[in-house]
mmCIF file of C-alpha atoms in Angstrom:
data_model
loop_
_atom_site.group_PDB
_atom_site.id
_atom_site.type_symbol
_atom_site.label_atom_id
_atom_site.label_comp_id
_atom_site.label_asym_id
_atom_site.label_seq_id
_atom_site.Cartn_x
_atom_site.Cartn_y
_atom_site.Cartn_z
ATOM 1 C CA MET A 108 -0.596 4.832 -7.544
ATOM 2 C CA PRO A 109 -3.510 7.331 -7.881
ATOM 3 C CA ALA A 110 -2.278 9.209 -4.812
ATOM 4 C CA GLU A 111 1.268 9.220 -6.177
ATOM 5 C CA GLY A 112 0.046 10.552 -9.515
ATOM 6 C CA ALA A 113 -1.932 13.302 -7.813
ATOM 7 C CA GLN A 114 1.119 14.313 -5.797
ATOM 8 C CA LYS A 115 3.227 14.486 -8.978
ATOM 9 C CA ARG A 116 0.598 16.720 -10.564
ATOM 10 C CA ARG A 117 0.575 18.990 -7.499
ATOM 11 C CA ASN A 118 4.374 19.155 -7.547
ATOM 12 C CA GLY A 119 4.293 19.942 -11.261
ATOM 13 C CA SER A 120 1.754 22.733 -10.726
ATOM 14 C CA LEU A 121 3.912 24.207 -7.956
ATOM 15 C CA LEU A 122 7.021 24.027 -10.155
ATOM 16 C CA GLN A 123 5.210 25.697 -13.027
ATOM 17 C CA GLY A 124 3.929 28.439 -10.746
ATOM 18 C CA LEU A 125 7.401 29.126 -9.382
ATOM 19 C CA SER A 126 8.869 29.112 -12.897
ATOM 20 C CA LEU A 127 6.207 31.554 -14.086
ATOM 21 C CA LEU A 128 7.027 33.900 -11.236
ATOM 22 C CA ALA A 129 10.755 33.648 -11.918
ATOM 23 C CA ILE A 130 10.478 34.175 -15.672
ATOM 24 C CA GLY A 131 7.954 36.963 -15.292
ATOM 25 C CA ALA A 132 10.160 38.814 -12.834
ATOM 26 C CA ALA A 133 13.197 38.345 -15.051
ATOM 27 C CA LEU A 134 11.412 39.677 -18.131
ATOM 28 C CA SER A 135 10.422 42.860 -16.314
ATOM 29 C CA LEU A 136 13.445 43.435 -14.081
ATOM 30 C CA PRO A 137 16.934 42.933 -15.582
ATOM 31 C CA PRO A 138 19.146 40.989 -13.169
ATOM 32 C CA ALA A 139 22.281 42.447 -11.701
ATOM 33 C CA SER A 140 25.557 41.049 -13.036
ATOM 34 C CA THR A 141 29.198 40.906 -12.095
ATOM 35 C CA ALA A 142 31.542 41.895 -14.893
ATOM 36 C CA VAL A 143 34.919 40.270 -15.439
ATOM 37 C CA ALA A 144 37.772 42.210 -17.016
ATOM 38 C CA GLU A 145 39.686 39.203 -18.328
ATOM 39 C CA SER A 146 38.839 35.815 -19.744
ATOM 40 C CA ILE A 147 38.441 33.297 -16.922
ATOM 41 C CA ASP A 148 37.809 29.567 -16.793
ATOM 42 C CA LEU A 149 34.446 28.478 -15.455
ATOM 43 C CA PRO A 150 33.995 25.219 -13.538
ATOM 44 C CA VAL A 151 30.898 23.401 -14.743
ATOM 45 C CA SER A 152 28.818 20.479 -13.541
ATOM 46 C CA SER A 153 26.558 18.759 -16.089
ATOM 47 C CA ARG A 154 23.803 16.187 -15.843
ATOM 48 C CA ALA A 155 22.645 14.407 -18.989
ATOM 49 C CA PHE A 156 19.043 13.265 -19.418
ATOM 50 C CA SER A 157 17.327 11.187 -22.085
ATOM 51 C CA GLU A 158 13.634 12.035 -21.506
ATOM 52 C CA PHE A 159 12.071 15.143 -23.001
ATOM 53 C CA ALA A 160 8.512 14.438 -21.874
ATOM 54 C CA ILE A 161 8.817 13.991 -18.117
ATOM 55 C CA GLY A 162 8.207 10.369 -17.156
ATOM 56 C CA SER A 163 8.014 9.149 -20.768
ATOM 57 C CA ASP A 164 10.418 7.507 -23.210
ATOM 58 C CA LYS A 165 8.690 9.124 -26.195
ATOM 59 C CA ARG A 166 11.259 10.207 -28.791
ATOM 60 C CA VAL A 167 9.345 12.106 -31.510
ATOM 61 C CA PHE A 168 7.697 15.457 -30.760
ATOM 62 C CA GLY A 169 5.933 17.119 -33.651
ATOM 63 C CA LYS A 170 8.416 17.041 -36.531
ATOM 64 C CA LEU A 171 11.522 16.584 -34.355
ATOM 65 C CA GLU A 172 13.294 13.635 -32.740
ATOM 66 C CA PHE A 173 14.668 14.271 -29.260
ATOM 67 C CA LEU A 174 18.248 13.016 -28.906
ATOM 68 C CA GLY A 175 19.111 14.093 -25.370
ATOM 69 C CA GLY A 176 19.830 17.037 -23.141
ATOM 70 C CA LEU A 177 21.961 18.568 -20.418
ATOM 71 C CA SER A 178 21.251 20.484 -17.253
ATOM 72 C CA TYR A 179 24.370 22.379 -16.155
ATOM 73 C CA SER A 180 25.522 24.754 -13.445
ATOM 74 C CA SER A 181 28.641 26.314 -11.965
ATOM 75 C CA THR A 182 29.925 27.464 -8.615
ATOM 76 C CA ASN A 183 30.786 30.714 -10.419
ATOM 77 C CA PRO A 184 27.658 32.927 -10.674
ATOM 78 C CA LEU A 185 28.730 34.283 -14.052
ATOM 79 C CA LEU A 186 27.472 31.132 -15.783
ATOM 80 C CA GLY A 187 23.901 31.622 -16.920
ATOM 81 C CA ALA A 188 21.670 34.059 -18.823
ATOM 82 C CA VAL A 189 22.558 32.527 -22.210
ATOM 83 C CA SER A 190 20.691 34.415 -24.946
ATOM 84 C CA ALA A 191 22.198 32.946 -28.124
ATOM 85 C CA ILE A 192 24.633 30.202 -29.145
ATOM 86 C CA ARG A 193 26.555 29.408 -32.340
ATOM 87 C CA PHE A 194 28.601 26.302 -33.054
ATOM 88 C CA ARG A 195 31.831 26.280 -35.024
ATOM 89 C CA GLU A 196 32.393 24.022 -38.041
ATOM 90 C CA ASP A 197 33.848 21.260 -35.847
ATOM 91 C CA HIS A 198 30.336 20.791 -34.339
ATOM 92 C CA GLN A 199 31.811 20.826 -30.819
ATOM 93 C CA THR A 200 33.125 24.257 -29.899
ATOM 94 C CA PHE A 201 30.678 27.101 -29.494
ATOM 95 C CA VAL A 202 30.366 30.823 -28.874
ATOM 96 C CA ALA A 203 27.508 32.209 -26.784
ATOM 97 C CA VAL A 204 26.398 35.656 -25.713
ATOM 98 C CA LEU A 205 24.944 36.355 -22.280
ATOM 99 C CA ASP A 206 22.403 39.111 -21.740
ATOM 100 C CA THR A 207 24.556 40.315 -18.852
ATOM 101 C CA GLY A 208 27.112 41.595 -21.380
ATOM 102 C CA HIS A 209 29.500 38.618 -21.475
ATOM 103 C CA TRP A 210 30.959 36.266 -24.036
ATOM 104 C CA LEU A 211 30.961 32.553 -23.279
ATOM 105 C CA THR A 212 32.936 29.927 -25.162
ATOM 106 C CA GLY A 213 33.289 26.199 -24.634
ATOM 107 C CA ARG A 214 32.705 22.799 -26.185
ATOM 108 C CA VAL A 215 30.221 19.979 -25.845
ATOM 109 C CA GLU A 216 31.231 16.443 -24.893
ATOM 110 C CA ARG A 217 29.476 13.316 -26.162
ATOM 111 C CA ASP A 218 29.255 9.756 -24.910
ATOM 112 C CA ALA A 219 30.097 6.612 -26.878
ATOM 113 C CA GLY A 220 26.647 6.712 -28.479
ATOM 114 C CA GLY A 221 27.083 10.287 -29.661
ATOM 115 C CA LYS A 222 24.673 11.858 -27.157
ATOM 116 C CA LEU A 223 25.411 15.039 -25.220
ATOM 117 C CA SER A 224 27.212 14.135 -21.994
ATOM 118 C CA GLY A 225 28.675 17.393 -20.698
ATOM 119 C CA LEU A 226 30.318 20.758 -21.267
ATOM 120 C CA ALA A 227 34.025 21.550 -21.028
ATOM 121 C CA ASP A 228 36.595 24.327 -21.477
ATOM 122 C CA LEU A 229 34.148 27.090 -20.555
ATOM 123 C CA LYS A 230 35.543 30.616 -20.604
ATOM 124 C CA VAL A 231 33.729 33.886 -19.929
ATOM 125 C CA ARG A 232 34.651 37.539 -20.381
ATOM 126 C CA SER A 233 32.970 40.949 -20.340
ATOM 127 C CA MET A 234 32.185 42.307 -23.788
ATOM 128 C CA PHE A 235 33.757 45.550 -25.007
ATOM 129 C CA ASN A 236 31.663 48.455 -26.251
ATOM 130 C CA SER A 237 32.573 50.693 -29.177
ATOM 131 C CA ALA A 238 34.624 52.935 -26.891
ATOM 132 C CA GLY A 239 36.833 50.002 -25.898
ATOM 133 C CA GLN A 240 35.359 49.773 -22.401
ATOM 134 C CA ASP A 241 34.513 46.496 -20.702
ATOM 135 C CA GLU A 242 32.808 45.737 -17.384
ATOM 136 C CA ASN A 243 29.809 47.793 -18.503
ATOM 137 C CA VAL A 244 26.416 47.691 -16.792
ATOM 138 C CA LYS A 245 23.871 45.253 -18.173
ATOM 139 C CA TYR A 246 21.440 47.683 -19.784
ATOM 140 C CA GLN A 247 24.255 49.047 -21.983
ATOM 141 C CA MET A 248 25.350 45.568 -23.154
ATOM 142 C CA ASP A 249 22.113 43.526 -23.207
ATOM 143 C CA GLY A 250 23.315 41.002 -25.776
ATOM 144 C CA GLU A 251 20.502 38.980 -27.374
ATOM 145 C CA GLY A 252 21.454 37.825 -30.890
ATOM 146 C CA LEU A 253 24.620 36.245 -32.266
ATOM 147 C CA ALA A 254 25.934 35.279 -35.697
ATOM 148 C CA ILE A 255 29.278 34.165 -37.113
ATOM 149 C CA GLY A 256 30.448 35.386 -40.508
ATOM 150 C CA LYS A 257 33.725 35.339 -42.401
ATOM 151 C CA GLY A 258 36.273 36.879 -40.050
ATOM 152 C CA GLU A 259 33.636 38.495 -37.839
ATOM 153 C CA VAL A 260 31.295 37.716 -34.971
ATOM 154 C CA PHE A 261 28.121 39.814 -34.809
ATOM 155 C CA ALA A 262 26.100 40.594 -31.693
ATOM 156 C CA SER A 263 22.753 42.388 -31.472
ATOM 157 C CA TYR A 264 21.734 44.354 -28.382
ATOM 158 C CA GLU A 265 18.490 45.518 -26.819
ATOM 159 C CA VAL A 266 17.748 48.799 -24.990
ATOM 160 C CA PHE A 267 20.619 50.521 -26.848
ATOM 161 C CA HIS A 268 19.540 48.890 -30.126
ATOM 162 C CA ARG A 269 22.465 48.052 -32.393
ATOM 163 C CA ILE A 270 24.402 45.306 -34.165
ATOM 164 C CA ASP A 271 28.155 45.328 -33.492
ATOM 165 C CA ALA A 272 30.764 43.396 -35.467
ATOM 166 C CA TYR A 273 33.834 41.985 -33.675
ATOM 167 C CA PRO A 274 36.985 40.519 -35.258
ATOM 168 C CA ASP A 275 37.145 36.733 -35.360
ATOM 169 C CA PRO A 276 39.430 35.393 -34.013
ATOM 170 C CA GLY A 277 40.005 37.789 -31.136
ATOM 171 C CA PHE A 278 36.440 38.906 -30.463
ATOM 172 C CA MET A 279 36.673 38.308 -26.705
ATOM 173 C CA GLU A 280 39.555 40.744 -26.331
ATOM 174 C CA ALA A 281 38.466 43.412 -28.819
ATOM 175 C CA ALA A 282 36.133 46.350 -29.190
ATOM 176 C CA PRO A 283 33.685 46.230 -32.110
ATOM 177 C CA SER A 284 35.360 46.914 -35.440
ATOM 178 C CA ARG A 285 32.146 48.473 -36.770
ATOM 179 C CA THR A 286 28.476 49.015 -36.001
ATOM 180 C CA LEU A 287 26.033 48.028 -38.719
ATOM 181 C CA PRO A 288 23.290 50.411 -39.863
ATOM 182 C CA LEU A 289 20.087 49.804 -37.912
ATOM 183 C CA PRO A 290 17.618 48.150 -40.328
ATOM 184 C CA PHE A 291 14.529 49.559 -38.581
ATOM 185 C CA PRO A 292 13.445 53.066 -37.540
ATOM 186 C CA ARG A 293 14.743 53.463 -34.004
ATOM 187 C CA ASN A 294 11.420 54.802 -32.757
ATOM 188 C CA GLU A 295 9.731 51.518 -33.761
ATOM 189 C CA MET A 296 12.046 49.411 -31.582
ATOM 190 C CA ARG A 297 10.622 48.456 -28.193
ATOM 191 C CA SER A 298 13.116 48.845 -25.358
ATOM 192 C CA ASN A 299 13.185 45.215 -24.192
ATOM 193 C CA ARG A 300 11.717 43.614 -27.348
ATOM 194 C CA GLY A 301 14.401 44.420 -29.907
ATOM 195 C CA MET A 302 16.600 42.345 -32.219
ATOM 196 C CA GLU A 303 16.404 39.023 -30.427
ATOM 197 C CA ALA A 304 17.413 36.833 -33.391
ATOM 198 C CA LEU A 305 20.472 37.372 -35.569
ATOM 199 C CA ALA A 306 21.343 34.643 -38.063
ATOM 200 C CA MET A 307 23.679 34.161 -41.017
ATOM 201 C CA SER A 308 21.936 32.803 -44.102
ATOM 202 C CA PRO A 309 23.902 30.095 -45.981
ATOM 203 C CA GLU A 310 25.618 31.115 -49.188
ATOM 204 C CA ALA A 311 23.757 28.405 -51.110
ATOM 205 C CA GLY A 312 20.361 29.565 -49.805
ATOM 206 C CA PRO A 313 17.932 31.874 -51.622
ATOM 207 C CA LEU A 314 19.180 34.933 -49.696
ATOM 208 C CA GLY A 315 22.885 34.240 -50.128
ATOM 209 C CA ALA A 316 25.397 34.704 -47.309
ATOM 210 C CA THR A 317 23.885 37.594 -45.385
ATOM 211 C CA LEU A 318 22.679 38.534 -41.930
ATOM 212 C CA VAL A 319 18.997 38.412 -41.068
ATOM 213 C CA ALA A 320 17.636 40.131 -37.959
ATOM 214 C CA VAL A 321 14.262 39.378 -36.350
ATOM 215 C CA THR A 322 12.886 41.289 -33.386
ATOM 216 C CA GLU A 323 11.227 39.759 -30.357
ATOM 217 C CA ARG A 324 8.123 41.924 -30.301
ATOM 218 C CA SER A 325 8.736 45.168 -32.152
ATOM 219 C CA LEU A 326 5.655 45.296 -34.381
ATOM 220 C CA ASP A 327 4.497 46.963 -37.576
ATOM 221 C CA ALA A 328 1.123 48.683 -37.971
ATOM 222 C CA ASP A 329 -0.558 45.319 -38.601
ATOM 223 C CA GLY A 330 0.861 43.689 -35.471
ATOM 224 C CA ASN A 331 3.482 41.624 -37.297
ATOM 225 C CA VAL A 332 7.054 41.226 -36.056
ATOM 226 C CA LEU A 333 9.702 43.427 -37.679
ATOM 227 C CA ALA A 334 12.508 41.591 -39.483
ATOM 228 C CA ALA A 335 15.160 42.469 -42.074
ATOM 229 C CA VAL A 336 17.667 41.067 -44.554
ATOM 230 C CA LEU A 337 20.745 43.217 -44.001
ATOM 231 C CA ASP A 338 22.576 42.831 -47.320
ATOM 232 C CA GLY A 339 22.475 41.266 -50.763
ATOM 233 C CA PRO A 340 19.979 41.501 -53.643
ATOM 234 C CA LEU A 341 17.011 40.916 -51.296
ATOM 235 C CA LYS A 342 18.123 43.479 -48.724
ATOM 236 C CA GLY A 343 15.200 45.145 -46.981
ATOM 237 C CA THR A 344 12.601 44.745 -44.281
ATOM 238 C CA PHE A 345 9.934 42.083 -44.065
ATOM 239 C CA ALA A 346 7.630 40.896 -41.296
ATOM 240 C CA VAL A 347 6.900 37.645 -39.462
ATOM 241 C CA LYS A 348 3.301 36.881 -38.580
ATOM 242 C CA ARG A 349 2.938 37.025 -34.795
ATOM 243 C CA ASN A 350 0.833 34.409 -33.060
ATOM 244 C CA ASP A 351 -0.088 35.750 -29.628
ATOM 245 C CA PRO A 352 1.189 34.914 -26.987
ATOM 246 C CA TRP A 353 4.392 33.701 -28.702
ATOM 247 C CA ASP A 354 7.501 35.908 -28.818
ATOM 248 C CA ILE A 355 10.586 35.190 -30.944
ATOM 249 C CA THR A 356 13.760 34.524 -28.937
ATOM 250 C CA ASP A 357 16.235 33.296 -31.587
ATOM 251 C CA GLY A 358 16.625 31.992 -35.113
ATOM 252 C CA ALA A 359 18.960 29.886 -37.244
ATOM 253 C CA PHE A 360 19.086 28.793 -40.878
ATOM 254 C CA LEU A 361 18.879 25.279 -42.253
ATOM 255 C CA PRO A 362 21.384 24.353 -44.985
ATOM 256 C CA ASN A 363 18.719 24.890 -47.681
ATOM 257 C CA GLY A 364 18.070 28.461 -46.511
ATOM 258 C CA ASP A 365 14.862 27.939 -44.546
ATOM 259 C CA LEU A 366 14.757 29.990 -41.350
ATOM 260 C CA LEU A 367 13.937 28.361 -38.014
ATOM 261 C CA LEU A 368 12.511 30.643 -35.326
ATOM 262 C CA LEU A 369 12.553 29.731 -31.641
ATOM 263 C CA GLU A 370 9.592 31.186 -29.745
ATOM 264 C CA ARG A 371 8.641 31.501 -26.085
ATOM 265 C CA ARG A 372 5.210 31.647 -24.477
ATOM 266 C CA PHE A 373 4.714 33.116 -21.022
ATOM 267 C CA ARG A 374 1.336 33.842 -19.457
ATOM 268 C CA LEU A 375 -0.419 32.880 -16.259
ATOM 269 C CA SER A 376 -3.365 31.193 -18.001
ATOM 270 C CA ASP A 377 -1.390 28.424 -19.705
ATOM 271 C CA GLY A 378 2.173 28.701 -18.430
ATOM 272 C CA VAL A 379 5.563 28.617 -20.108
ATOM 273 C CA GLY A 380 6.009 27.131 -23.552
ATOM 274 C CA MET A 381 8.553 26.649 -26.326
ATOM 275 C CA ARG A 382 7.987 26.177 -30.015
ATOM 276 C CA ILE A 383 10.008 26.254 -33.227
ATOM 277 C CA ARG A 384 8.597 27.543 -36.509
ATOM 278 C CA ARG A 385 10.045 26.857 -39.987
ATOM 279 C CA ILE A 386 9.923 29.730 -42.498
ATOM 280 C CA ASP A 387 10.374 28.963 -46.198
ATOM 281 C CA GLY A 388 13.502 30.871 -47.216
ATOM 282 C CA THR A 389 12.156 31.521 -50.723
ATOM 283 C CA LYS A 390 9.323 33.548 -49.188
ATOM 284 C CA ILE A 391 11.652 36.024 -47.459
ATOM 285 C CA ARG A 392 11.862 39.213 -49.488
ATOM 286 C CA PRO A 393 11.303 42.960 -48.947
ATOM 287 C CA GLY A 394 7.728 43.741 -47.981
ATOM 288 C CA ALA A 395 6.703 40.117 -47.401
ATOM 289 C CA VAL A 396 4.804 38.832 -44.364
ATOM 290 C CA VAL A 397 5.988 35.288 -43.684
ATOM 291 C CA ASP A 398 4.644 32.437 -41.590
ATOM 292 C CA GLY A 399 5.497 28.770 -41.385
ATOM 293 C CA GLU A 400 4.982 25.279 -40.069
ATOM 294 C CA VAL A 401 5.357 24.639 -36.330
ATOM 295 C CA LEU A 402 7.930 21.860 -35.860
ATOM 296 C CA ILE A 403 7.482 21.436 -32.098
ATOM 297 C CA ASP A 404 5.280 22.886 -29.353
ATOM 298 C CA ALA A 405 6.197 22.024 -25.744
ATOM 299 C CA ASP A 406 5.200 23.125 -22.248
ATOM 300 C CA LEU A 407 6.481 22.499 -18.717
ATOM 301 C CA SER A 408 5.425 18.865 -18.860
ATOM 302 C CA HIS A 409 8.587 18.650 -20.971
ATOM 303 C CA GLN A 410 12.210 19.413 -20.116
ATOM 304 C CA ILE A 411 12.080 23.105 -20.978
ATOM 305 C CA ASP A 412 12.629 26.383 -19.197
ATOM 306 C CA ASN A 413 13.045 29.909 -20.557
ATOM 307 C CA MET A 414 14.368 28.743 -23.949
ATOM 308 C CA GLU A 415 16.236 31.588 -25.672
ATOM 309 C CA GLY A 416 18.978 30.228 -27.937
ATOM 310 C CA LEU A 417 18.852 28.056 -31.076
ATOM 311 C CA ASP A 418 21.452 26.815 -33.538
ATOM 312 C CA VAL A 419 21.493 24.338 -36.403
ATOM 313 C CA VAL A 420 24.387 21.870 -36.511
ATOM 314 C CA THR A 421 24.768 19.846 -39.708
ATOM 315 C CA MET A 422 26.550 16.650 -38.706
ATOM 316 C CA ALA A 423 26.020 15.095 -42.156
ATOM 317 C CA GLN A 424 23.795 15.733 -45.159
ATOM 318 C CA ASP A 425 21.066 13.538 -43.684
ATOM 319 C CA ASP A 426 21.776 14.376 -40.017
ATOM 320 C CA ILE A 427 20.689 17.905 -39.138
ATOM 321 C CA ARG A 428 20.628 18.719 -35.426
ATOM 322 C CA LEU A 429 18.945 21.550 -33.549
ATOM 323 C CA ILE A 430 20.574 22.748 -30.308
ATOM 324 C CA VAL A 431 18.312 24.785 -27.995
ATOM 325 C CA VAL A 432 19.534 26.492 -24.805
ATOM 326 C CA SER A 433 17.801 28.264 -21.937
ATOM 327 C CA ASP A 434 18.364 31.547 -20.125
ATOM 328 C CA ASP A 435 18.114 30.865 -16.388
ATOM 329 C CA ASN A 436 18.041 34.603 -15.555
ATOM 330 C CA HIS A 437 20.456 33.744 -12.725
ATOM 331 C CA SER A 438 17.450 32.493 -10.760
ATOM 332 C CA ILE A 439 17.554 29.515 -8.400
ATOM 333 C CA LEU A 440 14.074 28.630 -9.680
ATOM 334 C CA GLN A 441 15.274 28.119 -13.262
ATOM 335 C CA ARG A 442 17.745 25.870 -15.030
ATOM 336 C CA ASN A 443 20.494 26.124 -17.619
ATOM 337 C CA LEU A 444 19.442 23.583 -20.248
ATOM 338 C CA MET A 445 20.872 22.407 -23.549
ATOM 339 C CA LEU A 446 18.554 20.259 -25.683
ATOM 340 C CA GLU A 447 19.382 18.418 -28.891
ATOM 341 C CA PHE A 448 16.889 17.385 -31.571
ATOM 342 C CA ARG A 449 17.213 15.834 -35.001
ATOM 343 C CA LEU A 450 15.220 17.122 -37.962
ATOM 344 C CA PRO A 451 14.321 14.003 -40.008
ATOM 345 C CA GLN A 452 14.858 14.490 -43.721
ATOM 346 C CA ALA A 453 12.047 13.939 -46.225
ATOM 347 C CA LYS A 454 12.421 10.651 -48.077
#
C-alpha cells in the first residue's frame, strides 16, 4: 500500500505539472479555431462521476455540498473552450459562449436520483459581429462573459473590449442589435484580462434587474479589480478586492442579490486552483471596494481543471445549485468538466 500511495502521488504530480504547462500556454497563446457558418449538431460523450476529492467520498467542501459532475468530449473539435454558461428557466437547457467565437446550446440530462448524467442536443455556431460577419478569427470574437435578459442575450469580449446585445430568441443567427457603452476607460482595460464576468442581477435584489460586469485582472490604482453596475439607480463603477494570485473568471447572482465570483489560481509554486467568493449585494454601489466570504477553495487533488464558467440554478426556494464548467483550451492535457454543488440554506 505505501508503494501504491507513493505512485499515486507521483502520478498526481505529473498530471499537475502537465496541466500547469497546458493552462499556462493557453493563457499566453490563444488557440486556433475552426469557424462554422451554420448551426451544427455536436456528438457528445459524457462520463458522470460522484467524487470531488479524488479517492474520497467526502460531500461537503467549505460551504458547498458536491452533488456530482460530468467529464465530456466530442469527436468534433469545436466542442471545448467554454468561457461562460447560463441556464434557462427550465433548469435544463443552457446557452454557453466559447472563447473561440462560438455559441453553444444544449441541455443537461439527469439520472433517477436527480444527478447530472450527461449532455444532449448540443449545437454550435460561429458568432456574428456588428457588421453581420461570422467565421471571424478568435482575437476579434474572444467571448468571455454571458448574461440573459428580457429578450436579449449579452456577450462580453476581450482584446476588442465590448459588450454586445443579441436578440433572444434568434441570437445564434443574428448580428448584435446594439453595443453597450463601455463602463471603463478603454486604456485601463488589459488586452487579455478584460470583462470576464457578465451577470444579470435579479429584479428583487438590491441592484434591481441590471447587468454587472467584472474584469479578470484590469486593476485600479490600488490594485483592485475593476467592476461596474451598468444601469439602474446604483449605476457606476466599483472595485473587487484582488487576492493574489486569484483571477476572476465568471460571476452569477443568487436569488437574494448576492454576487458569486468564480476565481482561478495558476502559478508554478502551488499549482492550479478554483475558488468561489460570495459578495454581499447590499455592499455593491458606486465607489465601493467589495470583498466576501470564500465558499470553496479547491486544487488539483479535486476534480477541477481550468474552471471558467459559473451559473446559479434555483431548483426550489431551499435548493440552490451552482454549476461550474471548465475551459479545456482545446488541449489534450485538459478536460471539459461540469460540476454541480448545492448551497445549503441558513436555518
